Short mmCIF file of C-alpha atoms in Angstrom, two decimals:
data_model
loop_
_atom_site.label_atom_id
_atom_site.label_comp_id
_atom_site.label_asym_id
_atom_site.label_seq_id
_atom_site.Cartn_x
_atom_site.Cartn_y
_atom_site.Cartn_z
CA UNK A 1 0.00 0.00 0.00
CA UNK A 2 1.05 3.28 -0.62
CA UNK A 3 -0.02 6.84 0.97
CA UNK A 4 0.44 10.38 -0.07
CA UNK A 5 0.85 13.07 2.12
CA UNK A 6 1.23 16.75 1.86
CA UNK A 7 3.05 18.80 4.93
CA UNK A 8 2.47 22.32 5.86
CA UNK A 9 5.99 23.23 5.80
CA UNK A 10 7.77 26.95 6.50
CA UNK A 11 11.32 25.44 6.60
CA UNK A 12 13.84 23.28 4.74
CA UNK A 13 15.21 22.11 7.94
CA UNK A 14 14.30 20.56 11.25
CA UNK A 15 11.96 18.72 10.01
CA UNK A 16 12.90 15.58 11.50
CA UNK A 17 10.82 15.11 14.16
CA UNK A 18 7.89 15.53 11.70
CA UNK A 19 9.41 12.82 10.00
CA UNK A 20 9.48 10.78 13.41
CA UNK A 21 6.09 11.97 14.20
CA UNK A 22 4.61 10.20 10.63
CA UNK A 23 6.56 7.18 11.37
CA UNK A 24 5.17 6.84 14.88
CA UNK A 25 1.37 7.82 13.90
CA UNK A 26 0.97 6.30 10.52
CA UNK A 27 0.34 2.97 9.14
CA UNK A 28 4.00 1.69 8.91
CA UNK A 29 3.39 -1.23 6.17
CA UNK A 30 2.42 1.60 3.91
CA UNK A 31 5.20 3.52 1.65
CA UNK A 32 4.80 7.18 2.30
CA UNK A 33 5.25 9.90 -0.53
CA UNK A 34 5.60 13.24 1.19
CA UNK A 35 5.65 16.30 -0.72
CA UNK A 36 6.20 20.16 1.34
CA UNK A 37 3.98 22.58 0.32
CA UNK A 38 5.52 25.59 1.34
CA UNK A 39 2.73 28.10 2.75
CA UNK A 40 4.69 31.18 1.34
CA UNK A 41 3.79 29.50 -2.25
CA UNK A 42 -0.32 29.63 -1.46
CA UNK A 43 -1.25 32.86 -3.77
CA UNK A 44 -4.31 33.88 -1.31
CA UNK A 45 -7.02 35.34 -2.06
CA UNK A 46 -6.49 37.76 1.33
CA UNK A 47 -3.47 39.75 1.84
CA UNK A 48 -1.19 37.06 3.23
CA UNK A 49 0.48 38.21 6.67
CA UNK A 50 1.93 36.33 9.56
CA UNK A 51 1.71 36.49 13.42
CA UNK A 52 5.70 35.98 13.25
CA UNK A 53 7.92 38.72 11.31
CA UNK A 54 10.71 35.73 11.90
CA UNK A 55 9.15 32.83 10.32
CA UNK A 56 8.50 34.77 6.83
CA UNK A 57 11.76 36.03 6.78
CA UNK A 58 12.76 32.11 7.07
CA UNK A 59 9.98 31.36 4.47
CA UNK A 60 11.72 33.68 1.59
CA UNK A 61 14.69 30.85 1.84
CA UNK A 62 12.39 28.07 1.79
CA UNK A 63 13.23 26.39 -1.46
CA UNK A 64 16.59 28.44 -2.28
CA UNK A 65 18.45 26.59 -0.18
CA UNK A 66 19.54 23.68 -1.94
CA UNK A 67 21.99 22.09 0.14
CA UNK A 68 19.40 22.43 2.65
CA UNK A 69 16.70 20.76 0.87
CA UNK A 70 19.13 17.47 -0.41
CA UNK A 71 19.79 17.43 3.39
CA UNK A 72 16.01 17.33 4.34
CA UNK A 73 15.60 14.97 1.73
CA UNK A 74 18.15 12.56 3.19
CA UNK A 75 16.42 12.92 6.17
CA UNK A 76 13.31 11.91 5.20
CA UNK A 77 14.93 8.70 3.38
CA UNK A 78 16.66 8.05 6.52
CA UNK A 79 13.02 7.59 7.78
CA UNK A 80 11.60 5.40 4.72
CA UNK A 81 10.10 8.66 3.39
CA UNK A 82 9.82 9.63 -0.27
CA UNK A 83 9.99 13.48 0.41
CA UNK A 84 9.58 16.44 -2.75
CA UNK A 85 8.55 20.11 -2.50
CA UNK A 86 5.77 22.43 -4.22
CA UNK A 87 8.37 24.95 -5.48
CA UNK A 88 5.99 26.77 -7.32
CA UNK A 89 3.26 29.58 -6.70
CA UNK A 90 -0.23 27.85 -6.14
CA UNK A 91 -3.83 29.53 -5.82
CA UNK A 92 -7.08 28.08 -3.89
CA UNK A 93 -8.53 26.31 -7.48
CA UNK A 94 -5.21 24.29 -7.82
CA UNK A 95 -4.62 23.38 -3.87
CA UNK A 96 -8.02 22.12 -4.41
CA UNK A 97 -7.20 19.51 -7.68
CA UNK A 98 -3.85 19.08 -6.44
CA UNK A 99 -5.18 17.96 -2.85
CA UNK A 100 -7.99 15.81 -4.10
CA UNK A 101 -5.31 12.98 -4.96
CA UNK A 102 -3.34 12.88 -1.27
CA UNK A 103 -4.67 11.08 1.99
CA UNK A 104 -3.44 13.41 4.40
CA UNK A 105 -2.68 17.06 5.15
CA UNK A 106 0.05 17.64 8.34
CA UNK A 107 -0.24 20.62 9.85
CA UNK A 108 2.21 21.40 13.07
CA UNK A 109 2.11 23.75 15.69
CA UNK A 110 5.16 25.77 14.37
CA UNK A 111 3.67 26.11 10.79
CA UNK A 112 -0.02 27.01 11.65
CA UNK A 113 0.65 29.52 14.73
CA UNK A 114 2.88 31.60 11.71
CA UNK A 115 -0.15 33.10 9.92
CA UNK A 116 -3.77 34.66 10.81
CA UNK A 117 -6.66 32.29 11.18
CA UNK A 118 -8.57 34.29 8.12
CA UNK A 119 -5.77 32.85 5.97
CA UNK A 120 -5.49 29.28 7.38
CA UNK A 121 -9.28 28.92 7.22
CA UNK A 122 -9.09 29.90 3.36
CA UNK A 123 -6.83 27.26 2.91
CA UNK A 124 -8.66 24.31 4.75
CA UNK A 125 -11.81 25.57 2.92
CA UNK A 126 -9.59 24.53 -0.58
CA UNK A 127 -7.93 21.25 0.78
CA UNK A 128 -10.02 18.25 0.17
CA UNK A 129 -7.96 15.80 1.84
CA UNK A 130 -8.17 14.66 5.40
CA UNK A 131 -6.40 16.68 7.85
CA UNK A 132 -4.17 15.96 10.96
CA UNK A 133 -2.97 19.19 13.35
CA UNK A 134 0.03 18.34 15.32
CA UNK A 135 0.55 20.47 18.59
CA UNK A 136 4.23 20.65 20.56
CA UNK A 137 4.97 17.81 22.94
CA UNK A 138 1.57 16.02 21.82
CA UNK A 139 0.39 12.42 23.96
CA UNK A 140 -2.12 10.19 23.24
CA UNK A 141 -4.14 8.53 26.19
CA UNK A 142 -7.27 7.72 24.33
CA UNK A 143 -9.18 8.52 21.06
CA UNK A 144 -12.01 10.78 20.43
CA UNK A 145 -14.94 10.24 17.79
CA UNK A 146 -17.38 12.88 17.15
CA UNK A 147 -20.67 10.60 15.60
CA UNK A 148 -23.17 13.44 14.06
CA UNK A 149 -25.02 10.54 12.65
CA UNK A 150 -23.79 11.22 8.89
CA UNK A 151 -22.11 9.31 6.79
CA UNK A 152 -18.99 11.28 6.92
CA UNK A 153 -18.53 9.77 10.44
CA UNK A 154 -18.40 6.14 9.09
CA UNK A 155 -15.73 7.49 6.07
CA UNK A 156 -13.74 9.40 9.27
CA UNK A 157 -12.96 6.65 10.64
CA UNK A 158 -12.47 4.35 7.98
CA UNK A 159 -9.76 6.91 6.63
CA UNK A 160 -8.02 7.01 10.49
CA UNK A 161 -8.32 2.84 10.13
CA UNK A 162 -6.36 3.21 6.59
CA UNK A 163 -4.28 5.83 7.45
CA UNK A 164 -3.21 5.42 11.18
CA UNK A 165 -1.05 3.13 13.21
CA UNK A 166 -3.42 -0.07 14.06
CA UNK A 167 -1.60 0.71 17.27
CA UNK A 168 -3.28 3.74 18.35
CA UNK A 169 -6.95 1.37 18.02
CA UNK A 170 -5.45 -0.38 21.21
CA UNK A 171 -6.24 2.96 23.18
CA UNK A 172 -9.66 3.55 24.82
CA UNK A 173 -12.10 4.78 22.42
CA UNK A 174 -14.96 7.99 23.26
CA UNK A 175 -17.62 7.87 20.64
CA UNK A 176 -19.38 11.14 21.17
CA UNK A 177 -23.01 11.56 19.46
CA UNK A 178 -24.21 14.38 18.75
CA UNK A 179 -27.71 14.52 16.61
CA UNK A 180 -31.42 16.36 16.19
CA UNK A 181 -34.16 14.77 16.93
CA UNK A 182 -35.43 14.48 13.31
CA UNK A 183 -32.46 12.85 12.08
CA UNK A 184 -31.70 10.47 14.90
CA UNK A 185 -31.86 6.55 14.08
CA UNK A 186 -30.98 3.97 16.80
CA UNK A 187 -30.47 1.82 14.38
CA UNK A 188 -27.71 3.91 12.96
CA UNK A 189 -26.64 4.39 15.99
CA UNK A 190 -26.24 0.43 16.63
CA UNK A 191 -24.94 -0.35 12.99
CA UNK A 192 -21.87 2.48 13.49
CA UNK A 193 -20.89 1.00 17.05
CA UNK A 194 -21.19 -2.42 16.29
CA UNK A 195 -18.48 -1.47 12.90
CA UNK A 196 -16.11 0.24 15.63
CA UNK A 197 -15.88 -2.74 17.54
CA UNK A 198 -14.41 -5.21 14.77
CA UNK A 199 -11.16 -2.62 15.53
CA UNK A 200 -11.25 -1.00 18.62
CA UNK A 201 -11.09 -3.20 22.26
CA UNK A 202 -12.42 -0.40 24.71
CA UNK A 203 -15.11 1.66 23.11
CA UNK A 204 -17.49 4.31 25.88
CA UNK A 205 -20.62 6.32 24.23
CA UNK A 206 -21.59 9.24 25.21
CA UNK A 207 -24.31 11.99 23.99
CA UNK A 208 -23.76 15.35 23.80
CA UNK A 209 -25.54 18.37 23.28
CA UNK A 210 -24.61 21.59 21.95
CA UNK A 211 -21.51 23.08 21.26
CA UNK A 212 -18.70 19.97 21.41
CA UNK A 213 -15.76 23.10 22.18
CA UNK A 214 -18.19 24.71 25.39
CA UNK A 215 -16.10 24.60 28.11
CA UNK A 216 -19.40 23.61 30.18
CA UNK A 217 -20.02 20.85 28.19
CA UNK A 218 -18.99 17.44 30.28
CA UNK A 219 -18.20 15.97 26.82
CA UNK A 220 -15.81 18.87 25.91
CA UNK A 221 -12.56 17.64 24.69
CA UNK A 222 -10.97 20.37 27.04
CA UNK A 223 -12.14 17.76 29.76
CA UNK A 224 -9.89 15.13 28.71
CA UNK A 225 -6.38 13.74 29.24
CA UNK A 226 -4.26 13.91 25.97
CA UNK A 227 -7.49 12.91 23.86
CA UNK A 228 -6.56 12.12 19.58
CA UNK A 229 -9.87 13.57 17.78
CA UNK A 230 -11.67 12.55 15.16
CA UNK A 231 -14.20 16.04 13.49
CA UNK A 232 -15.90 15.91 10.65
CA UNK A 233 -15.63 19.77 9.39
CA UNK A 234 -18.73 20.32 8.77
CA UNK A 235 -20.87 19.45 11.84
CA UNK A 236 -18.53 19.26 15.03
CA UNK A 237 -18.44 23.34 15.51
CA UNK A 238 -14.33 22.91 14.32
CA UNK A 239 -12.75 26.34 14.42
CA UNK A 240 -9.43 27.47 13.64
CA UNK A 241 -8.71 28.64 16.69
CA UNK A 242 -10.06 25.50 18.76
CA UNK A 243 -7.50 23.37 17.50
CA UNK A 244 -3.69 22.52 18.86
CA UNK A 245 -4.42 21.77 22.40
CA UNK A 246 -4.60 18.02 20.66
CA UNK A 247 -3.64 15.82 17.81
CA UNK A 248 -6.62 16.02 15.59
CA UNK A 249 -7.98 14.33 12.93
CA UNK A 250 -10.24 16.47 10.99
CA UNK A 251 -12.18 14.95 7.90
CA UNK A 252 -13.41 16.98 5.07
CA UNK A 253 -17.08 14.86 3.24
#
């Protein structure tokens, strides 16, 4: 099997503990093919500035450096990683085509805290891949799954099945459902858990009402140790600025 990723990069170098982070979190019988797409290439639609002066000075070197870049590349083969870069200048239409084809989009903490949110949130509006957002000095205790009764939910977690460590399924599992009354099925409800436990060994349900991100809610994330998440974009109240405080796995229908 094969997988292609693209990663948020702002940096020809240090990027080896991204590299150590894929081969820790990702299916390791599948060949990865990694290429950087350098946010200073993104043409945006907004006039592009950054929360950091520093990291877009560092971004005007990104692909210039070419010792740099062999380096990084050796790197990444070091770590069974097929790495190239988006060298070129690339507008929301073509991050859109071009992202259709990949499995995964890596964000880390480093990359995404560089620019505004009005920018960031353009660019996960074009990306039709899967996400994952990487935070510093991440854990994983157990894994979150926001159910909002679609079937986005079932492809969510087939795509962290395909895509992730089998590993990580040994962890205890939160399924958290969230759903109107006039859409609610039991039976649904049933046929969904019942798939989640051919992989998973300790699976809890919960429901939950409202906002998932409230700080009052008893489900919140927020009120967990070192949860993974699993949010379907369009129905789990996903913000920009709600993400980072843990790995998260955010899938685009």
């Amino acid at each position: 099997m094969k997988h292609k990723i693209l990663l948020a990069a702002n940096n020809t170098v240090g990027l080896e503990h991204i590299f150590e982070d894929l081969t820790n979190l990702l299916n390791k019988t599948h060949k990865k093919y990694v290429t950087a797409f350098p946010i200073k290439n993104y043409t945006s639609k907004l006039v592009l500035s950054s929360n950091n002066r520093e990291a877009n000075k560092s971004l005007d070197h990104l692909v210039e450096g070419l010792e740099n870049v062999a380096a990084t590349e050796q790197s990444a083969a070091d770590f069974n990683l097929s790495l190239d870069w988006i060298n070129r200048k690339v507008n929301h239409k073509e991050l859109k085509i071009l992202s259709t084809v990949y499995d995964l989009l890596i964000w880390e903490q480093s990359v995404y805290e560089a620019y505004d949110n009005a920018l960031l949130k353009e660019i996960i509006d074009a990306i039709k891949c899967p996400m994952l957002f990487l935070p510093n000095g991440w854990q994983i205790e157990n894994l979150v799954v926001f159910h909002d009764g679609s079937m986005d939910s079932v492809k969510m977690v087939k795509g962290f099945i395909n895509v992730f460590n089998p590993s990580l399924r040994d962890l205890p599992l939160s399924v958290l459902i969230n759903h109107d009354s006039k859409s609610y099925n039991v039976r649904e409800e049933k046929v969904f858990i019942d798939y989640l436990k051919l992989f998973f060994k300790n699976i809890g349900v919960q429901l939950v009402e409202g906002d998932l991100f409230e700080h009052g809610n008893e489900a919140s994330p927020a009120k967990m140790n070192n949860p993974f998440l699993m949010l379907g974009i369009n129905r789990s109240g996903f913000d920009p600025e709600n993400i980072l405080n843990s790995p998260t796995f955010l899938f685009k229908g």
